[in-house]
């Protein structure tokens, strides 16, 4: 799945970027954990915030880029930063981080929501580290409605080491599944229990990740958790046949198109070796700078300032041809990403949420996914969110409108 992500958020600065909370302690370590400990083993956990229902509602309603719906707010909540054992794209042991939000509703056994986030350029722009309303809102919305809410940072973001393997659905899936396992342990330490059924949702890049996690749960990859329903929002599920052509044809917001094109070549080159030197695909001077800009240590504004305004100013003819007509290794990687809609048959309820004229994740992605699922006999209604706006972005607005719609649907499932 790729794509469209919170680039408009990070690149255009529609939301304040939170630096890692200066002065906040890092998560408190538990007993030493071996590098080969089972996946999902807790490495550290730290309680971050406890909010009343009124404080949750005030935070959601007070977002300067656009107020979030507070209609589902019923309870206060407590959030926890978690670091846990997982595996990298090659199956080697590593760690990842994420945020767990538990409602303060007096219930011991909690329904569970997994939310996977959209693209972030900086390691710090994720829910376990950032304090921006944008990053916190999905956790606040679902937890205050009564759900235990699990938000993995993915590999290489938050407190995770190394580079983030962007749009790598297999590692997004393992990170999300292992975050569920670690969250179950934290809940137990608080005298709570996560129910087996998981309600899965995610936005943009995280929409594909949500479908990857849903497929994993349905396949029985965990002995405890199972899939209850899945509701992805504004995904780029057809990266090769819908999203990349739209980027190259100028059908998406220009700066987002530039950054997504760069991300595709840089991120996919790391595991798949698409080119020998950056100069083969990136024009000067970007061939010397683009890899460093996208290493996770730069803010969206820095990436925006360090990239050109058009794809043709960024890419060499070879670079553009590689995206227009993917072959060999890139084609294989894109087949894996696009397989979230084509390679399985969901048996749980599923809805696909999207916005009209999305300037980043073009609606053709949702149409492709819907058609692929229908061909497998799956009833997957597409839910049109209209033309929502968040800080001038319809794409980001779809996360805001979609989060409100999804929490209502999840509550109706019982």
Short mmCIF file of C-alpha atoms in Angstrom, two decimals:
data_model
loop_
_atom_site.label_atom_id
_atom_site.label_comp_id
_atom_site.label_asym_id
_atom_site.label_seq_id
_atom_site.Cartn_x
_atom_site.Cartn_y
_atom_site.Cartn_z
CA UNK A 1 0.00 0.00 0.00
CA UNK A 2 1.70 2.97 -0.10
CA UNK A 3 1.39 6.02 0.44
CA UNK A 4 -0.29 8.92 0.92
CA UNK A 5 0.53 9.79 4.18
CA UNK A 6 0.81 12.41 6.51
CA UNK A 7 3.16 14.17 4.24
CA UNK A 8 1.04 17.18 4.08
CA UNK A 9 1.16 17.09 7.79
CA UNK A 10 4.90 16.88 8.08
CA UNK A 11 5.93 18.64 4.91
CA UNK A 12 3.57 21.58 4.93
CA UNK A 13 3.57 21.95 8.67
CA UNK A 14 -0.19 22.13 9.03
CA UNK A 15 0.28 20.71 12.49
CA UNK A 16 2.91 21.51 15.04
CA UNK A 17 5.77 19.10 15.05
CA UNK A 18 6.47 17.81 18.45
CA UNK A 19 10.06 17.26 19.32
CA UNK A 20 10.65 14.27 21.50
CA UNK A 21 9.45 15.46 24.79
CA UNK A 22 12.54 17.14 26.11
CA UNK A 23 13.05 16.24 29.69
CA UNK A 24 10.71 13.26 29.53
CA UNK A 25 12.45 10.12 30.71
CA UNK A 26 12.84 7.28 28.30
CA UNK A 27 10.66 4.27 29.08
CA UNK A 28 11.53 2.57 32.31
CA UNK A 29 13.35 -0.68 31.59
CA UNK A 30 11.95 -3.93 32.88
CA UNK A 31 14.12 -6.91 33.72
CA UNK A 32 16.84 -7.34 31.07
CA UNK A 33 15.42 -8.87 27.89
CA UNK A 34 17.54 -11.10 25.67
CA UNK A 35 17.87 -10.15 22.02
CA UNK A 36 16.34 -13.51 21.06
CA UNK A 37 13.34 -13.13 23.39
CA UNK A 38 9.99 -14.05 21.82
CA UNK A 39 8.34 -11.49 19.59
CA UNK A 40 6.07 -9.16 21.53
CA UNK A 41 8.15 -9.40 24.72
CA UNK A 42 8.15 -6.13 26.66
CA UNK A 43 11.46 -4.31 26.87
CA UNK A 44 10.16 -1.20 28.66
CA UNK A 45 6.94 0.60 29.47
CA UNK A 46 6.27 4.12 30.71
CA UNK A 47 2.99 5.71 31.72
CA UNK A 48 2.69 9.02 29.88
CA UNK A 49 -0.63 10.78 30.51
CA UNK A 50 -3.88 10.36 32.38
CA UNK A 51 -6.76 12.48 31.08
CA UNK A 52 -10.36 12.91 32.13
CA UNK A 53 -13.12 12.68 29.53
CA UNK A 54 -13.43 16.46 29.64
CA UNK A 55 -9.71 16.89 29.00
CA UNK A 56 -9.87 14.47 26.07
CA UNK A 57 -12.75 16.37 24.51
CA UNK A 58 -11.01 19.70 25.02
CA UNK A 59 -7.81 18.45 23.38
CA UNK A 60 -9.66 17.06 20.36
CA UNK A 61 -11.84 20.14 19.94
CA UNK A 62 -8.91 22.50 20.41
CA UNK A 63 -6.81 21.39 17.42
CA UNK A 64 -5.98 24.61 15.57
CA UNK A 65 -5.81 22.83 12.21
CA UNK A 66 -9.38 21.61 12.61
CA UNK A 67 -11.49 20.36 15.50
CA UNK A 68 -11.94 16.59 15.85
CA UNK A 69 -15.33 15.02 16.47
CA UNK A 70 -15.91 14.50 20.20
CA UNK A 71 -19.24 12.70 19.91
CA UNK A 72 -17.79 9.33 20.96
CA UNK A 73 -15.96 10.64 24.04
CA UNK A 74 -17.30 8.86 27.11
CA UNK A 75 -14.34 8.14 29.38
CA UNK A 76 -10.97 9.36 30.50
CA UNK A 77 -7.87 7.38 29.58
CA UNK A 78 -4.26 6.59 30.38
CA UNK A 79 -1.51 6.27 27.76
CA UNK A 80 1.67 4.18 27.86
CA UNK A 81 4.82 4.22 25.76
CA UNK A 82 5.93 0.67 25.02
CA UNK A 83 9.18 -0.76 23.64
CA UNK A 84 9.02 -4.41 22.62
CA UNK A 85 10.84 -7.19 20.77
CA UNK A 86 9.98 -7.76 17.14
CA UNK A 87 11.79 -8.66 13.90
CA UNK A 88 13.21 -6.62 11.02
CA UNK A 89 12.33 -7.22 7.33
CA UNK A 90 14.87 -10.06 7.23
CA UNK A 91 13.46 -11.78 10.32
CA UNK A 92 16.29 -10.70 12.59
CA UNK A 93 15.55 -9.63 16.17
CA UNK A 94 15.08 -5.92 16.80
CA UNK A 95 12.91 -3.57 18.85
CA UNK A 96 10.05 -1.21 18.06
CA UNK A 97 7.91 1.20 20.03
CA UNK A 98 4.29 2.27 20.16
CA UNK A 99 1.52 3.83 22.21
CA UNK A 100 -1.18 2.02 24.21
CA UNK A 101 -4.23 3.94 25.44
CA UNK A 102 -6.52 2.31 28.02
CA UNK A 103 -9.94 3.75 28.85
CA UNK A 104 -10.72 4.59 32.46
CA UNK A 105 -14.17 3.00 32.35
CA UNK A 106 -14.01 0.43 35.12
CA UNK A 107 -14.20 -2.53 32.73
CA UNK A 108 -11.67 -5.31 33.18
CA UNK A 109 -12.07 -6.98 29.75
CA UNK A 110 -11.58 -4.48 26.96
CA UNK A 111 -12.43 -4.48 23.28
CA UNK A 112 -9.27 -3.74 21.29
CA UNK A 113 -8.60 -1.39 18.36
CA UNK A 114 -5.36 -1.37 16.37
CA UNK A 115 -4.61 1.89 14.54
CA UNK A 116 -1.71 2.11 12.08
CA UNK A 117 -0.58 5.62 11.15
CA UNK A 118 0.22 7.36 7.87
CA UNK A 119 3.63 8.29 6.52
CA UNK A 120 5.84 10.32 8.81
CA UNK A 121 9.21 11.71 7.75
CA UNK A 122 10.63 12.26 11.23
CA UNK A 123 11.14 9.57 13.84
CA UNK A 124 9.56 11.86 16.42
CA UNK A 125 6.23 12.38 14.62
CA UNK A 126 4.52 9.29 16.02
CA UNK A 127 2.06 8.84 18.85
CA UNK A 128 4.51 7.35 21.36
CA UNK A 129 6.73 10.45 21.17
CA UNK A 130 4.80 13.38 19.68
CA UNK A 131 2.28 15.35 21.68
CA UNK A 132 0.58 16.94 18.65
CA UNK A 133 -3.18 16.45 18.47
CA UNK A 134 -2.81 14.95 15.00
CA UNK A 135 -0.65 12.10 16.26
CA UNK A 136 -2.66 11.59 19.45
CA UNK A 137 -6.21 11.93 18.07
CA UNK A 138 -6.83 8.30 16.98
CA UNK A 139 -5.76 7.06 20.41
CA UNK A 140 -7.84 9.69 22.20
CA UNK A 141 -10.91 9.04 20.05
CA UNK A 142 -11.00 5.26 20.32
CA UNK A 143 -9.84 4.93 23.93
CA UNK A 144 -12.29 7.55 25.20
CA UNK A 145 -15.04 5.55 23.47
CA UNK A 146 -14.11 2.54 25.61
CA UNK A 147 -11.56 0.64 23.48
CA UNK A 148 -8.05 -0.40 24.40
CA UNK A 149 -6.21 1.33 21.55
CA UNK A 150 -2.90 0.07 20.19
CA UNK A 151 -0.76 2.30 17.94
CA UNK A 152 2.50 0.78 16.65
CA UNK A 153 5.19 3.19 15.46
CA UNK A 154 6.49 0.63 12.88
CA UNK A 155 10.18 -0.16 12.57
CA UNK A 156 12.67 2.69 12.65
CA UNK A 157 10.26 5.31 14.00
CA UNK A 158 9.66 6.45 17.57
CA UNK A 159 12.31 4.71 19.69
CA UNK A 160 13.00 2.01 17.10
CA UNK A 161 16.57 1.73 15.77
CA UNK A 162 17.66 2.12 12.16
CA UNK A 163 15.81 3.26 9.05
CA UNK A 164 12.07 2.99 8.63
CA UNK A 165 11.22 0.46 5.85
CA UNK A 166 8.50 2.64 4.33
CA UNK A 167 5.59 0.85 2.64
CA UNK A 168 6.98 -2.54 3.60
CA UNK A 169 3.72 -4.29 4.50
CA UNK A 170 5.32 -7.48 5.90
CA UNK A 171 7.34 -5.57 8.52
CA UNK A 172 4.42 -3.23 9.24
CA UNK A 173 2.37 -6.35 9.89
CA UNK A 174 4.85 -8.00 12.24
CA UNK A 175 5.40 -4.75 14.13
CA UNK A 176 1.64 -4.26 14.56
CA UNK A 177 1.03 -7.85 15.64
CA UNK A 178 3.89 -7.80 18.14
CA UNK A 179 2.62 -4.46 19.50
CA UNK A 180 -0.69 -6.17 20.22
CA UNK A 181 1.14 -8.88 22.15
CA UNK A 182 3.15 -6.36 24.16
CA UNK A 183 0.01 -4.31 24.85
CA UNK A 184 -1.72 -7.38 26.23
CA UNK A 185 1.10 -7.75 28.75
CA UNK A 186 0.86 -4.10 29.79
CA UNK A 187 -2.91 -4.34 30.19
CA UNK A 188 -2.49 -7.38 32.42
CA UNK A 189 -0.03 -5.49 34.59
CA UNK A 190 -2.83 -2.95 35.15
CA UNK A 191 -5.37 -5.63 36.08
CA UNK A 192 -7.03 -5.46 32.65
CA UNK A 193 -7.47 -7.97 29.85
CA UNK A 194 -7.62 -7.41 26.10
CA UNK A 195 -10.33 -9.40 24.41
CA UNK A 196 -9.37 -11.76 21.60
CA UNK A 197 -11.26 -9.92 18.87
CA UNK A 198 -9.34 -7.02 17.29
CA UNK A 199 -10.92 -4.15 15.38
CA UNK A 200 -8.34 -2.99 12.85
CA UNK A 201 -8.07 0.44 11.24
CA UNK A 202 -5.39 2.72 9.81
CA UNK A 203 -4.83 5.73 7.60
CA UNK A 204 -2.93 6.24 4.34
CA UNK A 205 0.26 4.17 4.62
CA UNK A 206 -1.41 2.71 7.68
CA UNK A 207 -4.47 1.65 5.65
CA UNK A 208 -2.33 -0.92 3.85
CA UNK A 209 -0.69 -1.86 7.13
CA UNK A 210 -4.16 -2.37 8.62
CA UNK A 211 -5.08 -4.77 5.84
CA UNK A 212 -1.78 -6.58 6.34
CA UNK A 213 -2.49 -7.00 10.05
CA UNK A 214 -6.07 -8.09 9.34
CA UNK A 215 -4.82 -10.77 6.95
CA UNK A 216 -2.29 -11.96 9.54
CA UNK A 217 -4.92 -12.19 12.28
CA UNK A 218 -7.34 -14.05 10.02
CA UNK A 219 -4.56 -16.47 9.04
CA UNK A 220 -4.05 -17.35 12.71
CA UNK A 221 -0.54 -15.91 13.03
CA UNK A 222 -1.26 -15.32 16.72
CA UNK A 223 -2.62 -17.98 19.05
CA UNK A 224 -4.77 -15.49 20.97
CA UNK A 225 -5.85 -12.54 18.85
CA UNK A 226 -8.30 -12.84 15.97
CA UNK A 227 -9.86 -10.44 13.49
CA UNK A 228 -13.26 -8.89 14.25
CA UNK A 229 -13.48 -6.17 11.55
CA UNK A 230 -11.25 -3.95 9.41
CA UNK A 231 -11.76 -0.34 8.32
CA UNK A 232 -8.86 1.23 6.38
CA UNK A 233 -8.96 4.94 5.50
CA UNK A 234 -7.57 6.55 2.33
CA UNK A 235 -5.00 3.96 1.43
CA UNK A 236 -2.77 3.66 -1.62
CA UNK A 237 -3.66 0.01 -2.12
CA UNK A 238 -2.83 0.04 -5.83
CA UNK A 239 0.53 1.70 -5.74
CA UNK A 240 1.67 0.48 -9.15
CA UNK A 241 -1.54 0.87 -11.16
CA UNK A 242 -3.19 3.87 -9.47
CA UNK A 243 -0.91 5.86 -7.18
CA UNK A 244 2.34 5.98 -9.14
CA UNK A 245 0.61 6.90 -12.42
CA UNK A 246 -1.26 9.68 -10.60
CA UNK A 247 1.96 11.03 -9.09
CA UNK A 248 3.73 11.06 -12.45
CA UNK A 249 0.76 12.57 -14.29
CA UNK A 250 0.50 15.54 -11.95
CA UNK A 251 -2.84 14.43 -10.51
CA UNK A 252 -1.66 14.79 -6.90
CA UNK A 253 -0.37 17.76 -4.90
CA UNK A 254 3.01 18.66 -6.47
CA UNK A 255 5.22 18.71 -3.39
CA UNK A 256 3.66 15.53 -2.02
CA UNK A 257 4.26 13.92 -5.42
CA UNK A 258 7.94 14.87 -5.27
CA UNK A 259 8.40 13.53 -1.75
CA UNK A 260 6.51 10.29 -2.39
CA UNK A 261 8.53 9.67 -5.54
CA UNK A 262 11.74 10.19 -3.58
CA UNK A 263 10.53 7.98 -0.76
CA UNK A 264 9.67 5.18 -3.16
CA UNK A 265 13.12 5.10 -4.71
CA UNK A 266 15.10 5.64 -1.50
CA UNK A 267 13.10 3.34 0.78
CA UNK A 268 12.70 0.51 -1.73
CA UNK A 269 16.35 0.69 -2.74
CA UNK A 270 17.55 -0.12 0.77
CA UNK A 271 16.20 -3.71 0.81
CA UNK A 272 15.85 -4.34 -2.94
CA UNK A 273 18.88 -2.61 -4.55
CA UNK A 274 17.13 -0.81 -7.39
CA UNK A 275 20.14 1.27 -8.46
CA UNK A 276 23.88 1.45 -7.81
CA UNK A 277 24.25 5.18 -7.17
CA UNK A 278 21.68 7.92 -6.43
CA UNK A 279 22.89 9.85 -9.49
CA UNK A 280 21.34 7.18 -11.70
CA UNK A 281 17.83 8.14 -10.58
CA UNK A 282 18.12 11.60 -8.95
CA UNK A 283 19.32 14.78 -10.65
CA UNK A 284 22.05 16.94 -9.11
CA UNK A 285 22.20 18.29 -6.47
CA UNK A 286 19.52 16.00 -4.99
CA UNK A 287 21.51 12.86 -5.73
CA UNK A 288 23.90 13.97 -2.99
CA UNK A 289 21.29 14.99 -0.42
CA UNK A 290 18.06 13.03 -0.79
CA UNK A 291 19.16 9.91 1.09
CA UNK A 292 20.20 11.96 4.11
CA UNK A 293 17.01 14.02 4.04
CA UNK A 294 14.91 10.86 4.25
CA UNK A 295 16.82 9.19 7.08
CA UNK A 296 14.19 9.97 9.72
CA UNK A 297 16.15 12.70 11.49
CA UNK A 298 14.72 15.62 9.47
CA UNK A 299 11.40 17.38 9.89
CA UNK A 300 8.83 17.65 7.14
CA UNK A 301 9.69 21.31 6.66
CA UNK A 302 13.35 20.41 6.17
CA UNK A 303 12.46 17.76 3.60
CA UNK A 304 10.16 20.20 1.83
CA UNK A 305 12.87 22.86 1.71
CA UNK A 306 15.45 20.36 0.46
CA UNK A 307 13.45 18.99 -2.46
CA UNK A 308 12.39 20.61 -5.77
CA UNK A 309 8.86 21.58 -6.69
CA UNK A 310 8.45 19.15 -9.58
CA UNK A 311 9.18 15.49 -10.21
CA UNK A 312 11.06 16.32 -13.41
CA UNK A 313 13.46 18.51 -11.44
CA UNK A 314 14.06 15.60 -9.04
CA UNK A 315 14.34 12.53 -11.25
CA UNK A 316 16.60 11.57 -14.11
CA UNK A 317 14.95 9.94 -17.15
CA UNK A 318 15.98 6.58 -15.71
CA UNK A 319 14.44 7.41 -12.33
CA UNK A 320 11.16 8.46 -13.89
CA UNK A 321 11.10 5.37 -16.14
CA UNK A 322 11.68 3.15 -13.11
CA UNK A 323 8.50 4.50 -11.48
CA UNK A 324 6.47 4.62 -14.70
CA UNK A 325 7.29 1.07 -15.74
CA UNK A 326 8.50 -0.89 -12.69
CA UNK A 327 10.36 -4.07 -13.52
CA UNK A 328 12.23 -6.83 -11.73
CA UNK A 329 12.88 -6.04 -8.06
CA UNK A 330 10.70 -2.94 -7.81
CA UNK A 331 7.82 -4.68 -9.56
CA UNK A 332 8.07 -7.59 -7.14
CA UNK A 333 8.13 -5.25 -4.13
CA UNK A 334 5.07 -3.39 -5.42
CA UNK A 335 3.20 -6.67 -5.95
CA UNK A 336 3.74 -7.41 -2.27
CA UNK A 337 2.48 -3.96 -1.26
CA UNK A 338 -0.56 -4.16 -3.54
CA UNK A 339 -1.32 -7.69 -2.36
CA UNK A 340 -3.22 -6.33 0.64
CA UNK A 341 -6.32 -6.22 -1.57
CA UNK A 342 -5.58 -9.00 -4.03
CA UNK A 343 -3.96 -11.89 -2.15
CA UNK A 344 -6.58 -12.83 0.45
CA UNK A 345 -10.30 -13.10 1.08
CA UNK A 346 -11.46 -11.26 4.21
CA UNK A 347 -14.10 -13.16 6.17
CA UNK A 348 -14.69 -10.41 8.74
CA UNK A 349 -16.71 -7.25 8.07
CA UNK A 350 -14.73 -4.71 6.03
CA UNK A 351 -15.35 -1.14 4.93
CA UNK A 352 -13.13 1.06 2.76
CA UNK A 353 -13.20 4.79 3.64
CA UNK A 354 -12.02 7.50 1.23
CA UNK A 355 -12.41 11.20 0.39
CA UNK A 356 -13.48 12.76 -2.90
CA UNK A 357 -10.61 14.23 -4.94
CA UNK A 358 -7.99 13.25 -2.34
CA UNK A 359 -4.87 15.19 -3.32
CA UNK A 360 -2.50 12.48 -2.10
CA UNK A 361 -4.12 9.01 -2.10
CA UNK A 362 -6.20 9.20 -5.27
CA UNK A 363 -9.65 7.52 -4.93
CA UNK A 364 -8.73 5.12 -7.74
CA UNK A 365 -6.79 3.21 -5.07
CA UNK A 366 -9.99 2.46 -3.18
CA UNK A 367 -11.81 1.59 -6.40
CA UNK A 368 -9.07 -0.90 -7.32
CA UNK A 369 -9.22 -2.48 -3.86
CA UNK A 370 -13.01 -2.69 -3.94
CA UNK A 371 -12.94 -4.35 -7.37
CA UNK A 372 -10.28 -6.86 -6.30
CA UNK A 373 -12.19 -7.84 -3.17
CA UNK A 374 -15.49 -8.09 -5.04
CA UNK A 375 -13.83 -10.46 -7.52
CA UNK A 376 -13.11 -12.74 -4.55
CA UNK A 377 -16.73 -12.58 -3.41
CA UNK A 378 -16.13 -10.07 -0.60
CA UNK A 379 -18.71 -7.42 0.23
CA UNK A 380 -16.53 -4.39 1.02
CA UNK A 381 -18.63 -1.21 0.96
CA UNK A 382 -16.80 1.97 0.01
CA UNK A 383 -17.67 4.84 2.35
CA UNK A 384 -17.35 8.28 0.79
CA UNK A 385 -16.28 10.82 3.41
CA UNK A 386 -17.01 13.72 1.07
CA UNK A 387 -14.59 16.65 1.03
CA UNK A 388 -13.21 16.94 4.58
CA UNK A 389 -10.52 19.53 5.26
CA UNK A 390 -7.74 19.51 7.82
CA UNK A 391 -5.25 22.36 7.63
CA UNK A 392 -5.97 22.77 3.91
CA UNK A 393 -5.59 19.07 3.07
CA UNK A 394 -8.44 16.83 1.99
CA UNK A 395 -6.24 13.79 2.50
CA UNK A 396 -5.51 14.67 6.11
CA UNK A 397 -9.14 15.64 6.52
CA UNK A 398 -10.09 12.09 5.58
CA UNK A 399 -8.23 10.76 8.62
CA UNK A 400 -10.14 13.16 10.82
CA UNK A 401 -13.55 12.37 9.28
CA UNK A 402 -12.70 8.69 8.92
CA UNK A 403 -11.67 8.29 12.55
CA UNK A 404 -15.04 9.64 13.67
CA UNK A 405 -16.90 7.37 11.24
CA UNK A 406 -14.89 4.27 12.10
CA UNK A 407 -15.30 4.60 15.87
CA UNK A 408 -19.08 4.82 15.37
CA UNK A 409 -19.02 1.68 13.24
CA UNK A 410 -16.82 -0.22 15.70
CA UNK A 411 -19.12 0.71 18.58
CA UNK A 412 -22.11 -0.63 16.61
CA UNK A 413 -20.45 -4.05 16.23
CA UNK A 414 -20.68 -4.75 19.96
#
